[in-house]
Amino acid sequence: MAAPAAFTIDLNDKPEYQRILEGKPQTFGMRSGRVHLTPGQACGQHSTKNHEELLVFLAGQGELQIGGGARHAVGAGQVAYIPPETLHDVLNTGAGPLVYIYCVAPAGA
């Protein structure tokens, strides 16, 4: 596969999901997007499967739920790493929007 070209993308401030990276052929396999959760809203529990994931929190307050029990307070200025094969969910526990960017990439070489 030829190396993807470098590029930039402007983030919007709309209260909706924004796709950023879509995987191949745009990238070698990385995907990402901007998530906007309203108070009380969750992204929905899902697994990273054979991918690792990075969450970069831009605004708001929430809770990162890992697997069946671990819960971590998250918010603006924080970053979370989620390893492969890990169930997780993000819940907005604040009074305003919780906004974050996720980056997902295939694990391993």
Backbone as a chain_set.jsonl record, in Angstrom:
{"seq": "MAAPAAFTIDLNDKPEYQRILEGKPQTFGMRSGRVHLTPGQACGQHSTKNHEELLVFLAGQGELQIGGGARHAVGAGQVAYIPPETLHDVLNTGAGPLVYIYCVAPAGA", "coords": {"N": [[0.842, -1.187, 0.0], [0.561, 2.181, -0.844], [1.949, 4.991, 0.849], [-0.273, 6.939, 2.781], [-1.283, 10.324, 2.098], [-0.326, 13.3, 3.87], [-2.532, 15.436, 5.734], [-4.872, 17.979, 6.841], [-7.663, 18.564, 9.044], [-10.535, 20.402, 9.832], [-12.044, 20.764, 12.962], [-15.456, 20.754, 13.858], [-17.936, 22.673, 15.703], [-20.416, 21.73, 16.15], [-23.252, 20.174, 17.73], [-22.994, 17.264, 17.309], [-21.976, 14.047, 15.955], [-18.794, 13.85, 14.43], [-17.084, 12.582, 11.789], [-13.653, 11.885, 11.442], [-11.195, 10.465, 10.662], [-11.261, 7.789, 8.352], [-10.113, 5.289, 8.024], [-8.578, 2.799, 5.89], [-8.537, 3.718, 2.409], [-7.529, 6.092, 3.334], [-5.946, 6.192, 5.614], [-3.471, 4.023, 7.178], [-5.019, 2.347, 8.619], [-6.024, 3.523, 10.865], [-8.778, 4.977, 12.551], [-10.95, 7.711, 13.364], [-12.941, 10.051, 15.263], [-15.074, 12.801, 16.261], [-16.885, 13.074, 19.171], [-19.958, 14.026, 20.592], [-21.651, 14.263, 23.487], [-24.713, 14.679, 25.124], [-25.921, 15.863, 28.381], [-26.257, 13.116, 30.543], [-26.255, 11.298, 28.472], [-24.869, 8.39, 26.864], [-22.212, 6.795, 25.035], [-22.535, 4.162, 24.442], [-21.981, 0.815, 25.323], [-19.225, -0.946, 24.094], [-16.766, -2.996, 22.38], [-13.218, -2.857, 21.977], [-12.242, -4.774, 20.391], [-9.856, -6.13, 18.235], [-8.371, -3.809, 18.323], [-6.617, -0.887, 19.516], [-7.407, 1.973, 21.52], [-7.597, 5.511, 21.812], [-8.762, 8.139, 23.779], [-9.455, 11.545, 23.728], [-10.312, 14.067, 25.717], [-12.141, 16.96, 25.282], [-14.029, 18.793, 26.257], [-16.298, 19.246, 29.018], [-17.609, 16.857, 31.493], [-17.364, 13.512, 32.592], [-17.78, 9.915, 32.761], [-15.74, 7.164, 32.377], [-16.353, 3.929, 31.717], [-15.022, 0.85, 32.283], [-14.912, -2.437, 31.175], [-16.592, -4.698, 33.333], [-16.625, -3.265, 35.717], [-14.632, -1.21, 36.541], [-14.476, 2.282, 36.944], [-13.843, 5.511, 35.772], [-13.366, 8.91, 36.405], [-13.615, 11.409, 33.966], [-12.664, 14.173, 31.871], [-12.426, 17.468, 30.355], [-9.223, 18.091, 29.014], [-8.085, 15.68, 29.649], [-6.786, 12.421, 28.851], [-7.451, 9.131, 27.736], [-6.488, 5.716, 27.571], [-7.38, 2.735, 25.942], [-6.996, -0.647, 25.939], [-6.68, -3.417, 23.527], [-9.46, -5.713, 23.019], [-11.279, -4.854, 25.033], [-14.151, -4.098, 26.825], [-16.044, -1.115, 26.952], [-17.499, 2.081, 27.887], [-18.659, 5.439, 27.567], [-19.95, 7.937, 29.567], [-21.837, 10.885, 29.91], [-21.672, 12.792, 32.683], [-21.963, 15.334, 33.468], [-23.27, 18.77, 33.528], [-23.226, 20.039, 31.13], [-22.294, 19.674, 27.617], [-20.35, 16.731, 26.837], [-17.436, 16.374, 25.194], [-15.359, 14.637, 23.016], [-12.514, 13.227, 21.301], [-11.976, 10.265, 19.556], [-9.487, 7.872, 18.746], [-8.785, 5.103, 16.899], [-6.88, 2.247, 16.298], [-5.506, -0.572, 14.557], [-4.214, -3.16, 16.582], [-0.883, -4.292, 17.247], [1.796, -5.359, 15.053]], "CA": [[0.0, 0.0, 0.0], [1.284, 3.452, -0.864], [1.763, 5.787, 2.059], [-1.294, 7.984, 2.672], [-0.797, 11.704, 2.103], [-0.626, 14.091, 5.063], [-3.614, 16.386, 5.53], [-5.466, 18.558, 8.052], [-9.123, 18.586, 9.079], [-11.078, 21.343, 10.804], [-13.1, 20.256, 13.836], [-16.582, 21.673, 13.956], [-18.447, 22.816, 17.069], [-21.824, 21.333, 16.124], [-23.566, 19.139, 18.72], [-23.223, 16.018, 16.587], [-20.792, 13.257, 15.65], [-18.016, 14.273, 13.258], [-16.071, 11.621, 11.355], [-12.38, 12.54, 11.155], [-10.437, 9.52, 9.835], [-12.135, 6.683, 7.988], [-9.371, 4.059, 7.781], [-8.021, 2.611, 4.546], [-7.15, 4.029, 2.053], [-7.156, 7.407, 3.86], [-4.871, 5.927, 6.574], [-3.077, 2.612, 7.173], [-6.024, 1.599, 9.371], [-6.526, 4.336, 11.968], [-10.054, 5.673, 12.385], [-11.206, 8.627, 14.481], [-14.098, 10.916, 15.142], [-15.38, 13.705, 17.373], [-18.146, 12.656, 19.782], [-20.629, 15.05, 21.412], [-22.695, 13.634, 24.297], [-25.496, 15.589, 25.954], [-25.984, 15.384, 29.759], [-26.926, 11.84, 30.744], [-26.109, 10.43, 27.303], [-23.7, 7.521, 26.793], [-21.902, 6.38, 23.654], [-22.97, 2.778, 24.312], [-20.896, -0.118, 25.601], [-18.703, -1.65, 22.925], [-15.437, -3.556, 22.573], [-12.162, -2.43, 21.075], [-11.878, -5.968, 19.603], [-8.404, -6.234, 18.054], [-7.857, -2.445, 18.163], [-6.388, -0.071, 20.711], [-8.155, 3.224, 21.357], [-7.21, 6.671, 22.596], [-9.819, 9.144, 23.911], [-8.941, 12.855, 24.119], [-11.482, 14.814, 26.167], [-12.01, 18.378, 24.957], [-14.958, 19.62, 27.043], [-17.277, 18.562, 29.842], [-17.26, 15.903, 32.543], [-18.029, 12.243, 32.376], [-17.271, 8.718, 33.4], [-15.315, 6.102, 31.486], [-16.63, 2.643, 32.349], [-14.183, -0.175, 31.675], [-15.322, -3.791, 31.509], [-17.758, -4.829, 34.191], [-16.594, -2.587, 36.991], [-13.797, -0.031, 36.75], [-15.046, 3.555, 36.508], [-12.865, 6.591, 35.884], [-13.849, 10.259, 36.086], [-12.89, 11.994, 32.846], [-13.137, 15.493, 31.486], [-11.578, 18.317, 29.51], [-7.806, 18.076, 29.318], [-7.63, 14.338, 29.993], [-6.638, 11.428, 27.796], [-7.598, 7.763, 28.231], [-6.068, 4.652, 26.666], [-8.156, 1.515, 26.119], [-6.291, -1.699, 25.212], [-7.504, -4.326, 22.732], [-10.379, -6.677, 23.662], [-11.778, -4.247, 26.267], [-15.471, -3.467, 26.805], [-16.025, 0.198, 27.59], [-18.576, 3.022, 27.59], [-18.418, 6.793, 28.072], [-21.207, 8.54, 30.001], [-21.762, 12.287, 30.305], [-22.217, 12.983, 34.027], [-21.962, 16.767, 33.74], [-24.444, 19.589, 33.199], [-23.068, 20.502, 29.75], [-21.841, 18.638, 26.689], [-19.066, 16.045, 26.965], [-16.917, 16.293, 23.821], [-14.05, 13.994, 22.95], [-12.065, 12.623, 20.044], [-11.438, 8.919, 19.693], [-8.595, 7.384, 17.696], [-8.748, 3.649, 16.97], [-5.925, 1.695, 15.344], [-5.263, -1.998, 14.738], [-3.123, -3.459, 17.522], [0.146, -5.183, 16.735], [2.557, -4.912, 13.884]], "C": [[0.881, 1.243, 0.0], [0.989, 4.23, 0.41], [0.668, 6.831, 1.833], [-0.652, 9.366, 2.727], [-1.165, 12.384, 3.425], [-1.734, 15.09, 4.735], [-4.047, 16.959, 6.87], [-6.979, 18.549, 7.905], [-9.549, 19.595, 10.135], [-12.15, 20.652, 11.631], [-14.239, 21.255, 13.84], [-17.03, 21.766, 15.412], [-19.932, 22.487, 17.132], [-22.07, 20.227, 17.143], [-23.928, 17.815, 18.044], [-21.904, 15.303, 16.371], [-20.105, 13.808, 14.404], [-16.974, 13.209, 12.952], [-14.808, 12.392, 10.996], [-11.545, 11.668, 10.215], [-11.286, 8.283, 9.59], [-11.408, 5.368, 7.75], [-8.87, 4.011, 6.351], [-8.991, 3.099, 3.486], [-6.687, 5.391, 2.582], [-5.978, 7.291, 4.826], [-4.451, 4.461, 6.425], [-4.099, 1.756, 7.916], [-6.601, 2.373, 10.542], [-7.864, 4.972, 11.579], [-10.229, 6.611, 13.574], [-12.447, 9.459, 14.206], [-14.236, 11.788, 16.378], [-16.77, 13.345, 17.87], [-18.669, 13.773, 20.672], [-21.766, 14.357, 22.15], [-23.399, 14.694, 25.138], [-25.552, 15.043, 27.384], [-26.833, 14.116, 29.883], [-26.765, 10.856, 29.596], [-24.821, 9.618, 27.385], [-23.437, 7.158, 25.335], [-22.373, 4.963, 23.399], [-21.803, 1.824, 24.486], [-20.513, -0.868, 24.326], [-17.288, -2.135, 23.237], [-14.458, -2.958, 21.565], [-11.78, -3.555, 20.107], [-10.364, -6.009, 19.446], [-7.766, -4.868, 17.775], [-7.521, -1.844, 19.526], [-7.023, 1.284, 20.447], [-7.634, 4.29, 22.308], [-8.388, 7.634, 22.598], [-9.181, 10.431, 24.406], [-10.143, 13.728, 24.445], [-11.246, 16.316, 26.013], [-12.865, 19.283, 25.829], [-15.861, 18.723, 27.875], [-16.692, 17.622, 30.872], [-18.011, 14.617, 32.286], [-17.381, 11.127, 33.145], [-16.944, 7.703, 32.314], [-15.508, 4.796, 32.247], [-15.872, 1.575, 31.578], [-14.655, -1.545, 32.14], [-16.571, -3.804, 32.374], [-17.712, -3.998, 35.449], [-15.828, -1.288, 37.105], [-14.448, 1.214, 36.155], [-14.027, 4.65, 36.784], [-13.53, 7.914, 35.531], [-12.973, 10.816, 34.98], [-13.459, 13.365, 32.537], [-12.101, 16.235, 30.67], [-10.133, 18.27, 29.976], [-7.267, 16.71, 29.689], [-7.6, 13.447, 28.757], [-6.782, 10.056, 28.432], [-7.155, 6.791, 27.15], [-6.886, 3.411, 26.992], [-7.479, 0.425, 25.283], [-7.24, -2.587, 24.399], [-8.365, -5.244, 23.607], [-10.957, -6.146, 24.973], [-13.152, -3.626, 26.056], [-15.371, -2.123, 27.5], [-17.226, 1.024, 27.137], [-18.173, 4.369, 28.164], [-19.782, 7.403, 28.353], [-20.975, 9.991, 30.387], [-22.445, 12.437, 31.655], [-22.325, 14.458, 34.388], [-23.253, 17.453, 33.334], [-24.393, 20.12, 31.768], [-22.593, 19.372, 28.865], [-20.506, 18.023, 27.106], [-18.59, 15.807, 25.535], [-15.537, 15.648, 23.872], [-13.78, 13.479, 21.549], [-11.562, 11.231, 20.37], [-10.536, 8.632, 18.493], [-8.454, 5.892, 17.915], [-7.778, 3.151, 15.906], [-5.759, 0.204, 15.595], [-4.074, -2.218, 15.669], [-2.129, -4.408, 16.863], [0.796, -4.626, 15.478], [1.974, -5.431, 12.591]], "O": [[1.84, 1.331, 0.767], [-0.101, 4.128, 0.974], [0.673, 7.528, 0.818], [0.403, 9.545, 3.337], [-2.196, 12.074, 4.022], [-1.858, 15.535, 3.594], [-3.628, 16.471, 7.92], [-7.511, 18.529, 6.795], [-8.974, 19.632, 11.223], [-13.059, 20.029, 11.083], [-14.012, 22.465, 13.827], [-16.549, 21.013, 16.259], [-20.627, 22.912, 18.054], [-21.176, 19.419, 17.395], [-25.042, 17.314, 18.199], [-20.837, 15.88, 16.578], [-20.769, 14.187, 13.439], [-16.08, 12.961, 13.761], [-14.873, 13.424, 10.329], [-11.224, 12.083, 9.101], [-11.949, 7.785, 10.499], [-12.036, 4.405, 7.308], [-8.749, 5.038, 5.683], [-10.196, 2.908, 3.653], [-5.56, 5.802, 2.303], [-5.114, 8.167, 4.867], [-5.03, 3.738, 5.615], [-4.033, 0.53, 7.834], [-7.571, 1.927, 11.155], [-8.056, 5.435, 10.454], [-9.72, 6.343, 14.663], [-12.927, 9.551, 13.077], [-13.601, 11.545, 17.404], [-17.724, 13.312, 17.093], [-17.909, 14.392, 21.417], [-22.733, 13.913, 21.531], [-22.747, 15.512, 25.787], [-25.258, 13.865, 27.59], [-27.962, 14.052, 29.398], [-27.11, 9.684, 29.743], [-23.81, 10.089, 27.906], [-24.343, 7.21, 24.503], [-22.592, 4.59, 22.247], [-20.753, 2.002, 23.869], [-21.369, -1.354, 23.587], [-16.69, -1.732, 24.235], [-14.832, -2.601, 20.448], [-11.079, -3.32, 19.123], [-9.65, -5.928, 20.446], [-6.753, -4.778, 17.081], [-8.073, -2.245, 20.551], [-7.162, 1.7, 19.297], [-7.279, 4.009, 23.453], [-8.957, 7.921, 21.545], [-8.445, 10.419, 25.393], [-10.91, 14.09, 23.552], [-10.281, 16.866, 26.543], [-12.477, 20.416, 26.114], [-16.155, 17.591, 27.493], [-15.484, 17.58, 31.104], [-19.15, 14.628, 31.819], [-16.563, 11.337, 34.041], [-17.766, 7.421, 31.443], [-14.899, 4.584, 33.295], [-16.056, 1.414, 30.371], [-14.785, -1.794, 33.338], [-17.493, -3.015, 32.167], [-18.681, -4.012, 36.208], [-16.326, -0.341, 37.713], [-14.91, 1.203, 35.015], [-13.431, 4.719, 37.859], [-14.177, 8.034, 34.49], [-11.747, 10.716, 35.035], [-14.594, 13.678, 32.897], [-11.043, 15.701, 30.338], [-9.845, 18.391, 31.167], [-6.087, 16.592, 30.017], [-8.289, 13.69, 27.767], [-6.295, 9.832, 29.54], [-7.409, 7.005, 25.965], [-7.07, 3.066, 28.16], [-7.393, 0.547, 24.061], [-8.457, -2.515, 24.566], [-8.045, -5.51, 24.765], [-11.112, -6.907, 25.928], [-13.316, -2.739, 25.218], [-14.694, -1.996, 28.521], [-17.879, 0.709, 26.142], [-17.427, 4.432, 29.142], [-20.664, 7.394, 27.494], [-20.026, 10.299, 31.109], [-23.654, 12.235, 31.769], [-22.735, 14.795, 35.499], [-24.197, 16.819, 32.863], [-25.401, 20.598, 31.248], [-22.497, 18.23, 29.314], [-19.642, 18.706, 27.657], [-19.255, 15.122, 24.758], [-14.67, 16.046, 24.65], [-14.687, 13.318, 20.732], [-10.82, 11.033, 21.332], [-10.792, 9.087, 17.378], [-8.051, 5.456, 18.993], [-7.841, 3.576, 14.752], [-5.862, -0.24, 16.738], [-3.052, -1.541, 15.554], [-2.501, -5.227, 16.023], [0.406, -3.593, 14.934], [2.501, -5.142, 11.517]]}, "num_chains": 1, "name": "protein.A"}
